[in-house]
Short mmCIF file of C-alpha atoms in Angstrom, two decimals:
data_model
loop_
_atom_site.label_atom_id
_atom_site.label_comp_id
_atom_site.label_asym_id
_atom_site.label_seq_id
_atom_site.Cartn_x
_atom_site.Cartn_y
_atom_site.Cartn_z
CA UNK U 1 0.00 0.00 0.00
CA UNK U 2 1.35 3.43 -0.85
CA UNK U 3 1.26 6.25 1.64
CA UNK U 4 -1.36 8.20 -0.34
CA UNK U 5 -4.04 5.52 0.30
CA UNK U 6 -5.93 5.30 3.59
CA UNK U 7 -7.84 2.24 4.81
CA UNK U 8 -11.44 3.29 5.55
CA UNK U 9 -13.33 -0.02 5.62
CA UNK U 10 -13.32 -3.78 5.35
CA UNK U 11 -15.91 -6.25 4.08
CA UNK U 12 -16.75 -8.47 7.05
CA UNK U 13 -19.56 -10.64 5.68
CA UNK U 14 -22.28 -11.19 3.10
CA UNK U 15 -25.80 -9.91 3.81
CA UNK U 16 -28.84 -11.51 2.20
CA UNK U 17 -28.98 -13.19 -1.21
CA UNK U 18 -28.69 -10.20 -3.58
CA UNK U 19 -24.97 -9.54 -3.18
CA UNK U 20 -25.09 -7.00 -0.36
CA UNK U 21 -22.24 -6.98 2.14
CA UNK U 22 -21.55 -5.86 5.69
CA UNK U 23 -18.68 -3.38 5.80
CA UNK U 24 -16.89 -2.38 8.98
CA UNK U 25 -16.34 1.34 8.49
CA UNK U 26 -13.31 3.09 9.98
CA UNK U 27 -14.73 6.56 9.27
CA UNK U 28 -16.05 8.82 12.05
CA UNK U 29 -19.58 8.55 10.66
CA UNK U 30 -19.78 4.98 9.30
CA UNK U 31 -22.12 5.70 6.39
CA UNK U 32 -19.75 8.41 5.12
CA UNK U 33 -17.57 5.62 3.72
CA UNK U 34 -19.82 5.52 0.66
CA UNK U 35 -19.33 9.24 -0.01
CA UNK U 36 -15.55 9.22 -0.46
CA UNK U 37 -14.19 9.28 -3.99
CA UNK U 38 -12.43 7.44 -5.27
CA UNK U 39 -12.98 4.19 -3.39
CA UNK U 40 -10.26 1.64 -4.09
CA UNK U 41 -9.37 -1.97 -3.47
CA UNK U 42 -5.88 -2.70 -2.10
CA UNK U 43 -4.52 -3.11 -5.64
CA UNK U 44 -5.78 0.37 -6.60
CA UNK U 45 -8.80 -0.81 -8.64
CA UNK U 46 -11.69 1.66 -8.32
CA UNK U 47 -14.96 0.39 -6.85
CA UNK U 48 -18.41 1.85 -6.29
CA UNK U 49 -20.15 1.27 -2.97
CA UNK U 50 -23.83 2.11 -2.46
CA UNK U 51 -25.29 2.36 1.03
CA UNK U 52 -28.28 0.03 1.47
CA UNK U 53 -29.03 0.38 5.20
CA UNK U 54 -28.08 2.87 7.91
CA UNK U 55 -25.18 2.02 10.16
CA UNK U 56 -25.58 -0.14 13.22
CA UNK U 57 -22.52 0.74 15.28
CA UNK U 58 -19.60 0.81 12.86
CA UNK U 59 -21.03 -1.70 10.36
CA UNK U 60 -22.99 -0.64 7.28
CA UNK U 61 -24.95 -2.71 4.78
CA UNK U 62 -23.94 -1.83 1.23
CA UNK U 63 -23.70 -3.10 -2.31
CA UNK U 64 -20.45 -3.11 -4.23
CA UNK U 65 -21.01 -2.62 -7.94
CA UNK U 66 -20.62 -5.91 -9.81
CA UNK U 67 -21.44 -8.13 -6.83
CA UNK U 68 -24.78 -9.72 -7.72
CA UNK U 69 -25.38 -12.64 -5.36
CA UNK U 70 -24.47 -14.08 -1.99
CA UNK U 71 -21.71 -16.32 -3.39
CA UNK U 72 -19.91 -13.33 -4.93
CA UNK U 73 -20.41 -11.36 -1.70
CA UNK U 74 -18.93 -14.18 0.38
CA UNK U 75 -15.95 -14.38 -1.99
CA UNK U 76 -14.90 -10.81 -1.18
CA UNK U 77 -15.08 -11.21 2.60
CA UNK U 78 -11.97 -9.54 4.03
CA UNK U 79 -11.59 -7.11 1.12
CA UNK U 80 -10.18 -3.79 2.33
CA UNK U 81 -11.57 -0.50 1.06
CA UNK U 82 -9.33 2.54 0.66
CA UNK U 83 -9.58 6.14 -0.42
CA UNK U 84 -6.93 8.73 -1.17
CA UNK U 85 -5.55 10.74 1.71
CA UNK U 86 -6.42 13.92 -0.20
CA UNK U 87 -10.11 12.89 -0.05
CA UNK U 88 -10.01 12.86 3.74
CA UNK U 89 -7.93 15.85 4.77
CA UNK U 90 -7.88 19.37 3.42
CA UNK U 91 -4.88 20.76 5.27
CA UNK U 92 -1.51 19.14 4.65
CA UNK U 93 -0.62 19.77 8.32
CA UNK U 94 -3.51 17.56 9.51
CA UNK U 95 -2.47 14.21 10.94
CA UNK U 96 -4.34 10.95 10.43
CA UNK U 97 -4.31 8.53 13.35
CA UNK U 98 -2.52 5.96 11.21
CA UNK U 99 0.33 8.47 10.81
CA UNK U 100 0.79 8.77 14.58
CA UNK U 101 2.03 5.19 14.87
CA UNK U 102 5.78 5.35 15.40
CA UNK U 103 5.78 8.99 16.55
CA UNK U 104 8.07 9.75 19.51
CA UNK U 105 6.28 10.64 22.73
CA UNK U 106 7.74 13.48 24.80
CA UNK U 107 6.81 14.55 28.30
CA UNK U 108 6.38 18.14 29.51
CA UNK U 109 10.19 18.48 29.83
CA UNK U 110 10.74 17.47 26.18
CA UNK U 111 12.23 14.13 27.23
CA UNK U 112 11.40 11.24 24.90
CA UNK U 113 9.60 8.66 27.02
CA UNK U 114 8.58 6.22 24.26
CA UNK U 115 6.77 5.92 20.94
CA UNK U 116 3.20 5.40 19.75
CA UNK U 117 2.54 1.69 19.23
CA UNK U 118 -1.16 1.80 18.30
CA UNK U 119 -4.38 3.82 18.46
CA UNK U 120 -7.26 2.06 20.19
CA UNK U 121 -10.93 2.92 20.49
CA UNK U 122 -13.34 0.90 22.59
CA UNK U 123 -16.25 3.31 22.10
CA UNK U 124 -15.49 6.00 24.67
CA UNK U 125 -12.75 7.83 22.79
CA UNK U 126 -9.38 7.36 21.17
CA UNK U 127 -6.50 5.98 23.23
CA UNK U 128 -2.81 5.95 22.37
CA UNK U 129 -0.91 2.81 23.27
CA UNK U 130 2.66 3.87 24.02
CA UNK U 131 5.79 1.71 24.14
CA UNK U 132 7.74 3.17 27.05
CA UNK U 133 11.54 3.39 26.86
CA UNK U 134 13.36 0.77 28.95
CA UNK U 135 10.12 -1.06 29.86
CA UNK U 136 8.51 -4.16 28.45
CA UNK U 137 4.98 -2.93 29.13
CA UNK U 138 2.98 -0.30 27.32
CA UNK U 139 1.12 2.69 28.73
CA UNK U 140 -2.21 4.17 27.68
CA UNK U 141 -3.12 7.80 27.13
CA UNK U 142 -6.47 9.31 26.20
CA UNK U 143 -6.10 11.30 22.99
CA UNK U 144 -7.81 14.57 23.92
CA UNK U 145 -7.14 18.27 24.52
CA UNK U 146 -6.17 17.64 28.16
CA UNK U 147 -3.49 15.01 27.57
CA UNK U 148 -1.95 16.19 24.28
CA UNK U 149 0.09 19.39 24.64
CA UNK U 150 1.49 19.48 21.11
CA UNK U 151 2.08 17.30 18.08
CA UNK U 152 4.45 17.85 15.19
CA UNK U 153 4.02 15.94 11.94
CA UNK U 154 7.32 17.10 10.41
CA UNK U 155 9.40 16.09 13.43
CA UNK U 156 7.24 13.03 14.22
CA UNK U 157 6.48 13.60 17.89
CA UNK U 158 3.63 14.08 20.34
CA UNK U 159 4.16 16.07 23.53
CA UNK U 160 1.94 14.88 26.37
CA UNK U 161 0.88 15.83 29.87
CA UNK U 162 2.23 12.76 31.64
CA UNK U 163 -0.23 13.28 34.52
CA UNK U 164 -2.79 11.58 32.23
CA UNK U 165 -0.53 8.62 31.35
CA UNK U 166 -1.84 5.27 32.57
CA UNK U 167 1.13 3.02 33.28
CA UNK U 168 2.03 0.34 35.83
#
């Protein structure tokens, strides 16, 4: 995958007999997945996705053009859906969560305390999982205006208020 493509969904199952599929959407508003253009498969092939049913949690029911029956829908289970980064962000200084992975994490004193391992979301907000320097365990930090002091895309770091860091 090239850096200009962003994963925004994944086919998780077939739905019904007419070729509809269940898509796990990674967009803030799940049904917005269908509105991005272009929509692409991992190999860059363009696809058209039409929303069939409103979202239930982060899963939408949709039809992918060319998929006509349940057998074809089952055959594409696991297919990832991408769009171009330029379709998602307007300002080149904006940072996508996927870009935060690997960023250095600095405390209030500008000391590097680790790096971002993953971004988690269990429904109550986004959480950074941080590999701490010189420790085998990770720490967690809510990604919000109280815990993030600064972030710099060019230099690849996040500065945090370590008071909000959850670590053993």
